[in-house]
Short mmCIF file of C-alpha atoms and ligand atoms in Angstrom, two decimals:
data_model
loop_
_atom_site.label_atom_id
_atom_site.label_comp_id
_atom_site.label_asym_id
_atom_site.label_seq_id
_atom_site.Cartn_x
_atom_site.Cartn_y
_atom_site.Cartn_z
CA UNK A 1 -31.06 85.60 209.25
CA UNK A 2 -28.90 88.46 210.04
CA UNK A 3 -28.81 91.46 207.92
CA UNK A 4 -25.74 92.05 205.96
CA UNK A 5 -24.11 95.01 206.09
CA UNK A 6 -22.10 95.92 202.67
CA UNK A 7 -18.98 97.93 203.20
CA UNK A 8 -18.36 100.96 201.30
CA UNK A 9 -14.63 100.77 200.53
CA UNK A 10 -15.17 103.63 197.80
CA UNK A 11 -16.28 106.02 200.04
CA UNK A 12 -13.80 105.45 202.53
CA UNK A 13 -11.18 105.57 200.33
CA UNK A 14 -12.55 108.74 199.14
CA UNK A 15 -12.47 110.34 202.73
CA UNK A 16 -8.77 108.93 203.22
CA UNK A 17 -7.90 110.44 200.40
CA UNK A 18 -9.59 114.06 200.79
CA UNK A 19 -7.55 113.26 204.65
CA UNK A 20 -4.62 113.26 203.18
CA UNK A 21 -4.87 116.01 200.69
CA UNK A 22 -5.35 118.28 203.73
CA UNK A 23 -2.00 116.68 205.58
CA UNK A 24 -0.15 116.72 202.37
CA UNK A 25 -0.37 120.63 202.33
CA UNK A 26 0.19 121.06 206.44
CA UNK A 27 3.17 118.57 205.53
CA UNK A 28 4.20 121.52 202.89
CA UNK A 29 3.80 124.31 204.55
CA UNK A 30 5.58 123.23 207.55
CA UNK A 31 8.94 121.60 205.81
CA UNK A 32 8.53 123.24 202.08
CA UNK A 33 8.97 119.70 200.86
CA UNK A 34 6.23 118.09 198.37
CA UNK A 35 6.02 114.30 198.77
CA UNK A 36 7.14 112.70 195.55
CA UNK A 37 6.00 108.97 194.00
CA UNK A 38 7.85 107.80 191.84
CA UNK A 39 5.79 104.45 189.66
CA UNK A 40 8.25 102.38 187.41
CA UNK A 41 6.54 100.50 184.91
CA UNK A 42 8.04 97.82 182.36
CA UNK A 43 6.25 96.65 179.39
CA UNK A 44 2.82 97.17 178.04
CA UNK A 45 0.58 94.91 180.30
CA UNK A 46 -2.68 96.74 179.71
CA UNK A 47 -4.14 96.34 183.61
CA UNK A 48 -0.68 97.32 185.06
CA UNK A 49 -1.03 100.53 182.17
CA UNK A 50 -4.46 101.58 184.24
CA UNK A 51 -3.28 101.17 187.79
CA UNK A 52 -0.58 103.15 187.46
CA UNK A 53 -2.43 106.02 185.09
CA UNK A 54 -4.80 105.72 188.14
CA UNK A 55 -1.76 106.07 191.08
CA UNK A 56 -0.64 108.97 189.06
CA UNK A 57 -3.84 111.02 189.18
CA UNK A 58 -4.76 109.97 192.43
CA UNK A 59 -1.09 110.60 193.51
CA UNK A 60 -1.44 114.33 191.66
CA UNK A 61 -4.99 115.31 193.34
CA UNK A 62 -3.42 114.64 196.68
CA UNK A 63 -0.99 117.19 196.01
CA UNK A 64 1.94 114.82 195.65
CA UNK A 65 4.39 114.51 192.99
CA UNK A 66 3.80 112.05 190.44
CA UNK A 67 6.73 110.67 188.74
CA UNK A 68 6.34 107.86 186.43
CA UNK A 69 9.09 105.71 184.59
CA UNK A 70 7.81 103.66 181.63
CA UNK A 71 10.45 101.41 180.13
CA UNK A 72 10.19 98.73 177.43
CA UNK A 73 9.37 94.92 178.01
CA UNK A 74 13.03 94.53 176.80
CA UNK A 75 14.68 96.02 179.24
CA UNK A 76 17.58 94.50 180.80
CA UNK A 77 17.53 94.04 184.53
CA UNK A 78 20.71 95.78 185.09
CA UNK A 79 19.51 99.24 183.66
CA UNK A 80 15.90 98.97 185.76
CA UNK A 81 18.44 98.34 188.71
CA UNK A 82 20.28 101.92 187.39
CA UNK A 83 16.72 103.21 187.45
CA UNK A 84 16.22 102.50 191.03
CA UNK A 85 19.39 103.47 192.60
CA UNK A 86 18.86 106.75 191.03
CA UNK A 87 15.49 107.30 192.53
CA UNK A 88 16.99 106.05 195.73
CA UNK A 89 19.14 108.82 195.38
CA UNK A 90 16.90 111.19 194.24
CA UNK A 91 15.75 113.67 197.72
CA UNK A 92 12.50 114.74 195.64
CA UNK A 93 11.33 110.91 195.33
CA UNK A 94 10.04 110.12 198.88
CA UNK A 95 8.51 106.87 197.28
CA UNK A 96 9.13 104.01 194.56
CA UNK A 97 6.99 101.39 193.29
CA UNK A 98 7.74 99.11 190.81
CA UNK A 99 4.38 97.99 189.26
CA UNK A 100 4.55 93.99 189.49
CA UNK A 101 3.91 91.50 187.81
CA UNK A 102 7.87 92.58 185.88
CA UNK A 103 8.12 90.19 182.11
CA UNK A 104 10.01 86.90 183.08
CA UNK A 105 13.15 88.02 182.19
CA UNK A 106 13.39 90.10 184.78
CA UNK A 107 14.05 88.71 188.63
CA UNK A 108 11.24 91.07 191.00
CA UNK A 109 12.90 89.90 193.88
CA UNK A 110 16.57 91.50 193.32
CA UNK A 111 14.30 94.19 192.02
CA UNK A 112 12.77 94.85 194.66
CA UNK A 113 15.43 94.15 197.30
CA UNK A 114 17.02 97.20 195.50
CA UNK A 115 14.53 99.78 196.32
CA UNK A 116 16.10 101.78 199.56
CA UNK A 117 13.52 100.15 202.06
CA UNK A 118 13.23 104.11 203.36
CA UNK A 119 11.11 104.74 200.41
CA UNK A 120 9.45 101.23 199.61
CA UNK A 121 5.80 102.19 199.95
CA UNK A 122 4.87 98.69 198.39
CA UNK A 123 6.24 97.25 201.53
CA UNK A 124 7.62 94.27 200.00
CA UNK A 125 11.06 94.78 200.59
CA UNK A 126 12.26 91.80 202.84
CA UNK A 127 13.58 94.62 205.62
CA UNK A 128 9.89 96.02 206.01
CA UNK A 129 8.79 92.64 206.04
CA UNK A 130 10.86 91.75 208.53
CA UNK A 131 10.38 94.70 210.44
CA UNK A 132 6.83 93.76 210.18
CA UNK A 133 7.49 90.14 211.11
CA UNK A 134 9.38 90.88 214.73
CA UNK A 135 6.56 94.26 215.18
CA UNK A 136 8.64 97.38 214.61
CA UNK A 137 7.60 100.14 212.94
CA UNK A 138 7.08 99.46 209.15
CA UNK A 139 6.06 100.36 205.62
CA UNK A 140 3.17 98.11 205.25
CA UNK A 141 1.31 96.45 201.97
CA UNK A 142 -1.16 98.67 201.14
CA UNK A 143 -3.69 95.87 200.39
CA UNK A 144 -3.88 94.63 203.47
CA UNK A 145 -3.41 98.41 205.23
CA UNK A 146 -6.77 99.41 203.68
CA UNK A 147 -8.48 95.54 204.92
CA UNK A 148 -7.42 96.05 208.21
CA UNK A 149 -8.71 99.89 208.37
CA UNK A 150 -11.94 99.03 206.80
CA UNK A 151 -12.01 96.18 209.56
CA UNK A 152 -11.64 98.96 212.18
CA UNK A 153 -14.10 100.76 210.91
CA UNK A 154 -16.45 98.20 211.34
CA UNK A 155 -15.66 96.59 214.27
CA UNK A 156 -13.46 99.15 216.50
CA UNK A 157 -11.06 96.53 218.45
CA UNK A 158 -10.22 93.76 217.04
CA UNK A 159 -8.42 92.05 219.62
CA UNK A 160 -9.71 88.46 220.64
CA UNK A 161 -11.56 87.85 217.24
CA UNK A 162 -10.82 84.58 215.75
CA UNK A 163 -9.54 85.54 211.61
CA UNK A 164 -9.19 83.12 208.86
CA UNK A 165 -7.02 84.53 205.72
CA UNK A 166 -7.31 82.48 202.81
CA UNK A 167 -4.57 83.35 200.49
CA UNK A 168 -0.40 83.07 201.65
CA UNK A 169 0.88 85.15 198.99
CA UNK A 170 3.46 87.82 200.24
CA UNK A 171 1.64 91.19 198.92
CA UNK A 172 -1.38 89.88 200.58
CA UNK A 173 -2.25 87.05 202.85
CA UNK A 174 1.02 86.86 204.91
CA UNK A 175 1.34 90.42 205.50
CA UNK A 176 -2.25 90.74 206.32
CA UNK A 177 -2.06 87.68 208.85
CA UNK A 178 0.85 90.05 210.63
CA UNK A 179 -1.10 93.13 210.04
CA UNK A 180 -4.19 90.91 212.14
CA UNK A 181 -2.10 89.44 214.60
CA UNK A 182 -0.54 93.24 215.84
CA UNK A 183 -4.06 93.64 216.13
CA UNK A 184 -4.37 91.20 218.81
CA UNK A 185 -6.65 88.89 216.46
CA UNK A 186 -6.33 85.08 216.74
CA UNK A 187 -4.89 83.90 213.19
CA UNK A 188 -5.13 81.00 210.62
CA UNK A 189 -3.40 81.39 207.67
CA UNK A 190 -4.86 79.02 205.09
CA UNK A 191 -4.07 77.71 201.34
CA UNK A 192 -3.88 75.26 198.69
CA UNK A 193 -3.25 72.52 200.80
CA UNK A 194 -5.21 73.19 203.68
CA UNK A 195 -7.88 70.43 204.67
CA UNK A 196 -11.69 71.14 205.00
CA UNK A 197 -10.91 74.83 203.75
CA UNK A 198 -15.40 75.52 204.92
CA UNK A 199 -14.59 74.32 208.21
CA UNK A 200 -11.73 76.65 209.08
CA UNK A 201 -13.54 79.46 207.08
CA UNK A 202 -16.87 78.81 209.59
CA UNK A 203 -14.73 79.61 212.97
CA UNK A 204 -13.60 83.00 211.18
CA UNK A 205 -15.09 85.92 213.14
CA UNK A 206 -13.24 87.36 210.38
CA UNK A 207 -13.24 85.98 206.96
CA UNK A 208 -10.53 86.55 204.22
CA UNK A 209 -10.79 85.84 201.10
CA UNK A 210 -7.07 86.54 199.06
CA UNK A 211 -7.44 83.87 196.30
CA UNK A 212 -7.41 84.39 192.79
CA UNK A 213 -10.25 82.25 192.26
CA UNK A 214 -14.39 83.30 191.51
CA UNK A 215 -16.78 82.99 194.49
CA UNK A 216 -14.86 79.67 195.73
CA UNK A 217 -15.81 80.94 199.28
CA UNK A 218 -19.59 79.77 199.30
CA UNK A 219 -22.41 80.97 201.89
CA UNK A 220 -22.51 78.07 203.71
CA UNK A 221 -18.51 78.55 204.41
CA UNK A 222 -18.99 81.83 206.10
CA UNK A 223 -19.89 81.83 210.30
CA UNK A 224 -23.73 84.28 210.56
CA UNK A 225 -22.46 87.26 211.31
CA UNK A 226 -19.06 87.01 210.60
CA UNK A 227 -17.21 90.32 208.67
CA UNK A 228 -15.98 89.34 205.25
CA UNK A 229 -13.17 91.07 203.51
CA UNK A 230 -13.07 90.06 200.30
CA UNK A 231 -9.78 90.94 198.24
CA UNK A 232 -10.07 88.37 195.23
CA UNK A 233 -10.79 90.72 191.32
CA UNK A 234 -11.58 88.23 189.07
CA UNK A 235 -12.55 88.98 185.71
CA UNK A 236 -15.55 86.28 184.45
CA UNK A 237 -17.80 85.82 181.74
CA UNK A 238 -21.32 87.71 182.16
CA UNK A 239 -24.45 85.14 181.37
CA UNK A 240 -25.46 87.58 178.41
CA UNK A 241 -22.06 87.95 176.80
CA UNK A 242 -19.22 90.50 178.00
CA UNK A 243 -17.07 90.40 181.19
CA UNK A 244 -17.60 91.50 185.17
CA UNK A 245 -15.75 91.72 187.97
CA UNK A 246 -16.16 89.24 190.67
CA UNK A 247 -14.56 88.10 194.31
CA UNK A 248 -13.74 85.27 196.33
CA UNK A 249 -16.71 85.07 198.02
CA UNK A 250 -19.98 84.60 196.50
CA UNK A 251 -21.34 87.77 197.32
CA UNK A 252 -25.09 86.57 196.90
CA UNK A 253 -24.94 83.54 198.79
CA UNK A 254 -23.39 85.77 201.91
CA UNK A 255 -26.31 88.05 201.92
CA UNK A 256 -28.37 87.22 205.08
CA UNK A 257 -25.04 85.49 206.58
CA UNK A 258 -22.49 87.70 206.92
CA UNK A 259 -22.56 90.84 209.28
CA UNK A 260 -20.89 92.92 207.18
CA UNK A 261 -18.84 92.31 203.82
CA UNK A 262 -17.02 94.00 200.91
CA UNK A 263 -18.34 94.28 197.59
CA UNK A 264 -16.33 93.94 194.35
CA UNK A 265 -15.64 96.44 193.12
CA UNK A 266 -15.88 99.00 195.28
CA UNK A 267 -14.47 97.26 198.28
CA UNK A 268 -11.02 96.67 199.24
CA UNK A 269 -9.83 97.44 195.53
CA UNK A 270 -10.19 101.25 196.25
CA UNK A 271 -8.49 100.91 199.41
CA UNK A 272 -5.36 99.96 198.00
CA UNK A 273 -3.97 103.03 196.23
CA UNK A 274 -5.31 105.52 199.03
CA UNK A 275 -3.05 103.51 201.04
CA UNK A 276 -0.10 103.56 198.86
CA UNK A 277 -0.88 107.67 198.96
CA UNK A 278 -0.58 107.04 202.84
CA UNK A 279 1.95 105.27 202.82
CA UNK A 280 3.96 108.03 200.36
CA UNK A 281 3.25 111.05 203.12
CA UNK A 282 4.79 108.48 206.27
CA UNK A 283 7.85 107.63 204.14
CA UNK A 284 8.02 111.48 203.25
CA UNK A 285 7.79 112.76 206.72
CA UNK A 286 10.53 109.86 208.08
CA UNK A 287 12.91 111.34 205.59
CA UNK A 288 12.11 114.65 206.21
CA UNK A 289 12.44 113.74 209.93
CA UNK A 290 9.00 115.61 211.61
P1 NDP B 301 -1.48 84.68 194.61
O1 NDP B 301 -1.85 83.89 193.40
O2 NDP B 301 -0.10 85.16 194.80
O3 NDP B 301 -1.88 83.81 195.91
C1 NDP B 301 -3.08 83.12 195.97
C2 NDP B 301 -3.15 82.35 197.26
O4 NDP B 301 -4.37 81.62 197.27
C3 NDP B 301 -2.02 81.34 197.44
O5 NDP B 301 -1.51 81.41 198.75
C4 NDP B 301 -2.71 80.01 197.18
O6 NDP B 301 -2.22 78.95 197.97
C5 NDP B 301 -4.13 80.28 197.62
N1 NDP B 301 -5.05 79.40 196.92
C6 NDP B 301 -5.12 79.13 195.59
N2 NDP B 301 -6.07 78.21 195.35
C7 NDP B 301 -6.60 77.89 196.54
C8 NDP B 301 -7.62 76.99 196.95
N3 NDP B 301 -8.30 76.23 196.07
N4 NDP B 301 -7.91 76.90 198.26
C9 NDP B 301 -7.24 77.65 199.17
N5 NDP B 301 -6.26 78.53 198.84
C10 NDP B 301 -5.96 78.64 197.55
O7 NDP B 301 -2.53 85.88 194.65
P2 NDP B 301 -2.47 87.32 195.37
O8 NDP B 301 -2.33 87.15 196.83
O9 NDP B 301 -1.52 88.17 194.64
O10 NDP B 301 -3.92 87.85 195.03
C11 NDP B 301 -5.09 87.20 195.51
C12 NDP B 301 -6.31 87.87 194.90
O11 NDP B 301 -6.36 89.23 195.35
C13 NDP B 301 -6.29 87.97 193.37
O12 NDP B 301 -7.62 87.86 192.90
C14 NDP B 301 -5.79 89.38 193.10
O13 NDP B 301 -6.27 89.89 191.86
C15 NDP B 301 -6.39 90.11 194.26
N6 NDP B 301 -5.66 91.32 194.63
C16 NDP B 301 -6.39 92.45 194.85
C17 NDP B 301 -5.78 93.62 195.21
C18 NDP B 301 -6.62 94.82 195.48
O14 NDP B 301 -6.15 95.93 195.33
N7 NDP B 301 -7.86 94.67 195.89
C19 NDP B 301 -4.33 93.72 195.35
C20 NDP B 301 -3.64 92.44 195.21
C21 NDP B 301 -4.31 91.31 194.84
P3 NDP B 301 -0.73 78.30 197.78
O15 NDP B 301 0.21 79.31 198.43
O16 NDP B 301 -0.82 77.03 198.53
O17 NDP B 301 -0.52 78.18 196.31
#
């Protein structure tokens, strides 16, 4: 029985961010230039409505400019497109995200392959993924930015350990496989149709979990020891009525198994907009050129 260590993603967000408060004013006293985010949002999905109220006043304590664009469900794809190759444009927007999922009228791909890749601090555009891909530098998903620093954290090098991500999806698993494998880490991506999913997950030194889908990744699945990230937010229904907030990974069952793992929430959730602050000050200082 080994004791499980439970990783405060919180607080390290919390530090990141208080980090980056202090570059963000070195950054503006040295070039006079305040980093600018600019978060378009279409339609009224109510958790898209709270991450990007939360970007904005995360973006604003860190002494960035905030900039939000909140458009109707109905609008047409060629006037977001206007939208973005204004902020392209625009020299006091250093960043653009467009807060996913966009209503189904609207194609996210051409969407996002219209954001000037310069300023894409969602890192989906396919040139950063590329640029990912073939190891060049990159602006990387935040998601899996803030797993692989809390990994760091935990384990300093990470080179030779054997890591199992279970999830494929492009904001997540894929670019957190590439994000592992720059960091010399052996890598198996795994999905839907992968066979004896607990098998692969009990080689993982490190252990994934980028699913969708509530405590699928039991105890007995995870290798003693082992450091579990778990990225899964799934909203379930509480025993005595209400909702809560679970992972991927039954968090109970890995007590006593894992070395070290992430709660939710308060894990990697936390992680993700710090990063997208980080992410906002490189983009701003590659433009600005220092
Ligand atoms: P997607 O739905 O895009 O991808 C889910 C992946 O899981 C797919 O690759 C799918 O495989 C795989 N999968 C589904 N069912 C199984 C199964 N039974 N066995 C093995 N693999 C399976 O999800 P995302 O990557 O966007 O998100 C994953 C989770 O992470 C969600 O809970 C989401 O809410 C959360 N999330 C959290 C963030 C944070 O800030 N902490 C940010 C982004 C996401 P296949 O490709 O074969 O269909």
């Amino acid at each position: 029985m080994v004791e499980t260590r439970i990783i405060d993603g919180k607080g390290f967000a919390e530090k990141l961010r208080a980090r980056l408060a202090g570059e963000v004013a070195a950054f503006h006293q040295e070039t006079g230039v305040t980093p600018g985010l600019a978060v378009v949002l279409v339609g009224e999905d109510p958790a898209s409505a709270v991450y990007v109220r939360n970007k904005g006043k995360q973006t604003v304590e860190a002494g960035m400019a905030s900039i939000e664009h909140k458009l109707p469900a109905t609008t047409a794809q060629a006037e977001l497109l206007a939208l973005i190759a204004s902020l392209n444009a625009d020299p006091g927007v250093h960043g653009i995200l467009v807060q996913l999922p966009l209503p189904g009228h609207l194609d996210a791909q051409d969407v996002l392959a219209a954001i000037d890749p310069a300023k894409d601090v969602d890192g989906f555009h396919v040139v950063n993924a590329g640029r990912l891909a073939v190891g060049l530098d990159a602006l990387v998903p935040c998601t899996p930015l803030g797993c692989v620093m809390l990994l760091k954290d935990q384990l300093g090098s990470l080179a030779g350990l054997r890591a199992v991500v279970v999830g494929r999806s492009n904001i997540v698993g894929k670019p957190l496989a590439q994000l592992l494998l720059r960091e010399d880490c052996t890598v198996t991506i795994a999905h839907s149709r992968t066979k004896d999913l607990a098998e692969e997950c009990r080689r993982a030194d490190i252990l994934i979990g980028a699913v969708g889908r509530p405590e699928m990744i039991r105890g007995d699945w995870i290798k003693p020891g082992a450091t579990v990230i778990d990225v899964g937010i799934n909203r379930v229904e509480k025993a005595g009525g209400g909702t809560k907030l679970v992972g991927d990974v039954a968090f109970d069952e890995a007590q006593g198994i894992a070395g070290a793992i992430t709660p939710v929430p308060g894990g990697v959730g936390p992680m993700t907009i710090a990063c997208l602050l980080a992410n906002t000050l490189t983009a701003a200082r590659r433009q600005v050129g220092v």
